[in-house]
Amino acid sequence: MHDMLVRLFRLPASTGKQQLAEQGITIRRCQPYELHLLQSWVGKNFSPKWVSEATVAMSHRPPGCYIATQEKTIIGFVCYDATARGYVGPMGVQESARGKGVGQALLLEALQEMLAIGYGYAIIGGVGPAEFYRKAVGATDIEDSSPGIYSDILPEK
Ligand SMILES: CC(C)(COP(=O)(O)OP(=O)(O)OC[C@H]1O[C@@H](n2cnc3c(N)ncnc32)[C@H](O)[C@@H]1OP(=O)(O)O)[C@@H](O)C(=O)NCCC(=O)NCCS
């Protein structure tokens, strides 16, 4: 599990958000009053560690999580500045909603905000699906980045 680098100054202009809106999918910031809904959705679909990271990212002003919603339900999320500043993630899309561009749109939305608030690059820490990040945002591998900041992690009991 290595880290990847995203050049924020070379992001595509469009996030694909408009095309998703035509299918009834909204990409938007998660609001503080929705934190409990985000936590329970991330816990159900992913892991307790991602609940913790999303909770930290949500404590920024403005909150550092974007969600995808359909029929008033969360179907995906992405965070930035969670475990470390300058990092994007965790992120995930509900299994039944994958392959439609939701992950890419969420990621681009968060990265565009990172560029707007002053970052030049973003790091994806401890990458799983490297090919997704390469395709979606032109991310490149960071040499000698494993283990990165995610080391000596306490196991779930
Ligand atoms: C990774 C993930 C967020 C992708 O979400 P998604 O909504 O299915 O992705 P998109 O539909 O936006 O895909 C964008 C492109 O990446 C490709 N892609 C998506 N997931 C991929 C994967 N796991 N491996 C390789 N390519 C992938 C798609 O085919 C698409 O390419 P195309 O434009 O040529 O069709 C989703 O699969 C997921 O939640 N996985 C489990 C959690 C996870 O691994 N999170 C990342 C932790 S580092």
Tab-separated table of C-alpha atoms and ligand atoms in Angstrom:
chain	number	residue	atom	x	y	z
A	1	MET	CA	0.000	0.000	0.000
A	2	HIS	CA	1.898	3.003	-1.319
A	3	ASP	CA	0.992	6.694	-1.622
A	4	MET	CA	0.115	8.542	-4.829
A	5	LEU	CA	0.486	12.174	-5.876
A	6	VAL	CA	-2.081	14.338	-7.659
A	7	ARG	CA	-1.071	17.514	-9.501
A	8	LEU	CA	-3.895	19.847	-8.581
A	9	PHE	CA	-2.846	22.379	-11.239
A	10	ARG	CA	-3.671	19.807	-13.956
A	11	LEU	CA	-7.148	18.767	-12.919
A	12	PRO	CA	-9.839	18.561	-15.585
A	13	ALA	CA	-12.156	21.578	-15.480
A	14	SER	CA	-15.317	19.485	-15.237
A	15	THR	CA	-15.991	17.059	-12.397
A	16	GLY	CA	-18.808	15.229	-14.189
A	17	LYS	CA	-21.225	16.506	-11.558
A	18	GLN	CA	-23.658	17.919	-14.171
A	19	GLN	CA	-23.990	14.580	-16.010
A	20	LEU	CA	-24.663	12.840	-12.684
A	21	ALA	CA	-27.305	15.433	-11.808
A	22	GLU	CA	-29.197	14.344	-14.928
A	23	GLN	CA	-29.355	10.838	-13.409
A	24	GLY	CA	-30.643	12.196	-10.101
A	25	ILE	CA	-27.263	11.991	-8.349
A	26	THR	CA	-26.086	15.037	-6.392
A	27	ILE	CA	-22.479	15.738	-5.397
A	28	ARG	CA	-22.250	18.240	-2.565
A	29	ARG	CA	-20.588	19.098	0.708
A	30	CYS	CA	-21.738	17.107	3.747
A	31	GLN	CA	-23.129	19.533	6.314
A	32	PRO	CA	-22.370	19.416	10.059
A	33	TYR	CA	-25.989	18.532	10.916
A	34	GLU	CA	-25.621	15.415	8.727
A	35	LEU	CA	-22.520	14.109	10.496
A	36	HIS	CA	-24.390	11.318	12.310
A	37	LEU	CA	-25.861	10.128	8.987
A	38	LEU	CA	-22.429	10.128	7.351
A	39	GLN	CA	-20.906	8.259	10.288
A	40	SER	CA	-23.543	5.565	10.257
A	41	TRP	CA	-23.375	5.161	6.438
A	42	VAL	CA	-19.553	4.927	6.409
A	43	GLY	CA	-19.643	2.440	9.315
A	44	LYS	CA	-22.214	0.272	7.559
A	45	ASN	CA	-20.529	0.328	4.134
A	46	PHE	CA	-16.840	0.597	5.049
A	47	SER	CA	-14.982	0.562	8.385
A	48	PRO	CA	-14.797	2.101	11.879
A	49	LYS	CA	-11.419	3.650	10.994
A	50	TRP	CA	-13.009	5.514	8.097
A	51	VAL	CA	-15.759	6.710	10.447
A	52	SER	CA	-13.022	8.218	12.636
A	53	GLU	CA	-11.263	9.872	9.700
A	54	ALA	CA	-14.529	11.261	8.291
A	55	THR	CA	-15.395	12.667	11.725
A	56	VAL	CA	-12.072	14.538	11.877
A	57	ALA	CA	-12.452	15.861	8.314
A	58	MET	CA	-15.978	17.043	9.162
A	59	SER	CA	-14.594	19.160	12.002
A	60	HIS	CA	-13.065	21.702	9.575
A	61	ARG	CA	-14.834	24.912	8.626
A	62	PRO	CA	-16.041	24.411	5.961
A	63	PRO	CA	-16.357	20.639	6.539
A	64	GLY	CA	-13.870	18.547	4.534
A	65	CYS	CA	-16.237	15.834	3.285
A	66	TYR	CA	-18.291	15.653	0.110
A	67	ILE	CA	-21.117	13.195	-0.386
A	68	ALA	CA	-22.996	11.770	-3.352
A	69	THR	CA	-26.716	11.402	-2.747
A	70	GLN	CA	-29.556	9.781	-4.657
A	71	GLU	CA	-33.176	9.817	-3.564
A	72	LYS	CA	-32.118	11.619	-0.375
A	73	THR	CA	-29.715	8.811	0.598
A	74	ILE	CA	-25.911	8.814	0.746
A	75	ILE	CA	-24.305	6.647	-1.963
A	76	GLY	CA	-20.692	7.845	-1.717
A	77	PHE	CA	-18.268	10.040	0.222
A	78	VAL	CA	-14.796	11.552	0.086
A	79	CYS	CA	-12.757	13.467	2.669
A	80	TYR	CA	-9.652	15.617	2.626
A	81	ASP	CA	-7.329	16.795	5.427
A	82	ALA	CA	-8.465	13.889	7.627
A	83	THR	CA	-5.468	12.046	9.097
A	84	ALA	CA	-2.931	14.492	7.654
A	85	ARG	CA	-3.052	17.847	5.909
A	86	GLY	CA	-2.717	17.660	2.150
A	87	TYR	CA	-4.137	14.132	1.970
A	88	VAL	CA	-7.341	13.219	0.175
A	89	GLY	CA	-9.351	10.233	1.412
A	90	PRO	CA	-10.802	8.068	2.673
A	91	MET	CA	-13.397	7.709	-0.047
A	92	GLY	CA	-15.895	5.115	-1.123
A	93	VAL	CA	-18.975	4.503	-3.228
A	94	GLN	CA	-21.765	2.091	-2.351
A	95	GLU	CA	-21.246	-1.152	-4.294
A	96	SER	CA	-24.516	-0.863	-6.213
A	97	ALA	CA	-23.623	2.663	-7.423
A	98	ARG	CA	-20.096	1.960	-8.700
A	99	GLY	CA	-18.981	2.318	-12.323
A	100	LYS	CA	-21.132	5.399	-13.063
A	101	GLY	CA	-18.534	8.114	-12.480
A	102	VAL	CA	-19.613	8.874	-8.896
A	103	GLY	CA	-16.168	8.129	-7.424
A	104	GLN	CA	-14.404	10.294	-9.985
A	105	ALA	CA	-16.830	13.202	-9.494
A	106	LEU	CA	-16.466	13.052	-5.689
A	107	LEU	CA	-12.687	12.920	-5.922
A	108	LEU	CA	-12.499	15.852	-8.363
A	109	GLU	CA	-14.824	17.922	-6.202
A	110	ALA	CA	-12.589	17.448	-3.140
A	111	LEU	CA	-9.402	18.054	-5.146
A	112	GLN	CA	-10.754	21.244	-6.694
A	113	GLU	CA	-11.492	22.520	-3.220
A	114	MET	CA	-7.963	21.619	-2.095
A	115	LEU	CA	-6.593	23.667	-5.017
A	116	ALA	CA	-8.906	26.560	-4.146
A	117	ILE	CA	-7.746	26.649	-0.517
A	118	GLY	CA	-4.085	26.754	-1.504
A	119	TYR	CA	-2.652	23.295	-2.066
A	120	GLY	CA	-0.598	22.587	-5.196
A	121	TYR	CA	-0.533	18.811	-4.819
A	122	ALA	CA	-2.641	16.245	-2.979
A	123	ILE	CA	-1.507	12.906	-1.598
A	124	ILE	CA	-3.589	9.755	-1.651
A	125	GLY	CA	-2.359	7.758	1.323
A	126	GLY	CA	-2.055	3.962	1.412
A	127	VAL	CA	-3.725	3.440	-1.936
A	128	GLY	CA	-5.935	0.502	-2.738
A	129	PRO	CA	-7.253	0.900	-6.314
A	130	ALA	CA	-4.251	2.689	-7.920
A	131	GLU	CA	-5.675	2.246	-11.419
A	132	PHE	CA	-8.812	4.172	-10.434
A	133	TYR	CA	-6.696	7.121	-9.226
A	134	ARG	CA	-4.514	7.012	-12.357
A	135	LYS	CA	-7.551	7.087	-14.642
A	136	ALA	CA	-9.674	9.475	-12.633
A	137	VAL	CA	-7.142	12.220	-11.829
A	138	GLY	CA	-3.789	11.268	-13.390
A	139	ALA	CA	-2.282	10.306	-10.008
A	140	THR	CA	1.264	8.949	-10.022
A	141	ASP	CA	3.020	6.588	-7.609
A	142	ILE	CA	5.209	8.119	-4.892
A	143	GLU	CA	8.446	6.159	-4.607
A	144	ASP	CA	9.446	4.663	-1.261
A	145	SER	CA	6.127	5.624	0.340
A	146	SER	CA	5.214	2.333	1.982
A	147	PRO	CA	4.589	2.211	4.865
A	148	GLY	CA	3.566	5.844	4.909
A	149	ILE	CA	1.709	7.617	7.688
A	150	TYR	CA	-0.640	4.663	8.157
A	151	SER	CA	1.689	2.469	10.214
A	152	ASP	CA	1.483	0.871	13.662
A	153	ILE	CA	-2.322	0.880	13.510
A	154	LEU	CA	-4.153	-0.614	16.482
A	155	PRO	CA	-6.311	-3.589	15.440
A	156	GLU	CA	-10.093	-3.550	15.914
A	157	LYS	CA	-11.084	-5.638	18.958
B	1	LIG	C1	-12.648	3.111	-5.846
B	1	LIG	C2	-14.118	3.546	-5.921
B	1	LIG	C3	-14.305	4.758	-5.000
B	1	LIG	C4	-14.437	3.937	-7.392
B	1	LIG	O1	-15.771	4.458	-7.433
B	1	LIG	P1	-16.648	4.380	-8.768
B	1	LIG	O2	-17.799	5.283	-8.585
B	1	LIG	O3	-16.937	2.973	-9.107
B	1	LIG	O4	-15.606	4.950	-9.835
B	1	LIG	P2	-15.948	5.679	-11.234
B	1	LIG	O5	-17.169	5.057	-11.803
B	1	LIG	O6	-15.956	7.141	-11.044
B	1	LIG	O7	-14.655	5.269	-12.094
B	1	LIG	C5	-13.835	6.188	-12.805
B	1	LIG	C6	-12.897	5.386	-13.695
B	1	LIG	O8	-12.044	4.547	-12.901
B	1	LIG	C7	-12.237	3.165	-13.245
B	1	LIG	N1	-12.250	2.371	-12.002
B	1	LIG	C8	-13.139	2.453	-11.005
B	1	LIG	N2	-12.794	1.611	-9.990
B	1	LIG	C9	-11.665	0.983	-10.403
B	1	LIG	C10	-10.831	0.011	-9.787
B	1	LIG	N3	-11.099	-0.497	-8.583
B	1	LIG	N4	-9.740	-0.397	-10.487
B	1	LIG	C11	-9.465	0.117	-11.721
B	1	LIG	N5	-10.225	1.055	-12.345
B	1	LIG	C12	-11.309	1.481	-11.681
B	1	LIG	C13	-13.598	3.108	-13.916
B	1	LIG	O9	-13.689	2.004	-14.801
B	1	LIG	C14	-13.634	4.437	-14.642
B	1	LIG	O10	-12.869	4.371	-15.832
B	1	LIG	P3	-13.509	4.828	-17.258
B	1	LIG	O11	-13.698	6.321	-17.106
B	1	LIG	O12	-12.473	4.443	-18.237
B	1	LIG	O13	-14.801	4.101	-17.351
B	1	LIG	C15	-15.093	2.395	-5.512
B	1	LIG	O14	-14.803	1.266	-6.293
B	1	LIG	C16	-15.006	2.013	-4.047
B	1	LIG	O15	-15.716	2.560	-3.208
B	1	LIG	N6	-14.138	1.031	-3.701
B	1	LIG	C17	-14.029	0.534	-2.325
B	1	LIG	C18	-13.415	1.550	-1.408
B	1	LIG	C19	-12.013	1.976	-1.846
B	1	LIG	O16	-11.203	1.167	-2.299
B	1	LIG	N7	-11.715	3.283	-1.657
B	1	LIG	C20	-10.423	3.852	-1.974
B	1	LIG	C21	-9.480	3.685	-0.815
B	1	LIG	S1	-7.790	4.179	-1.226
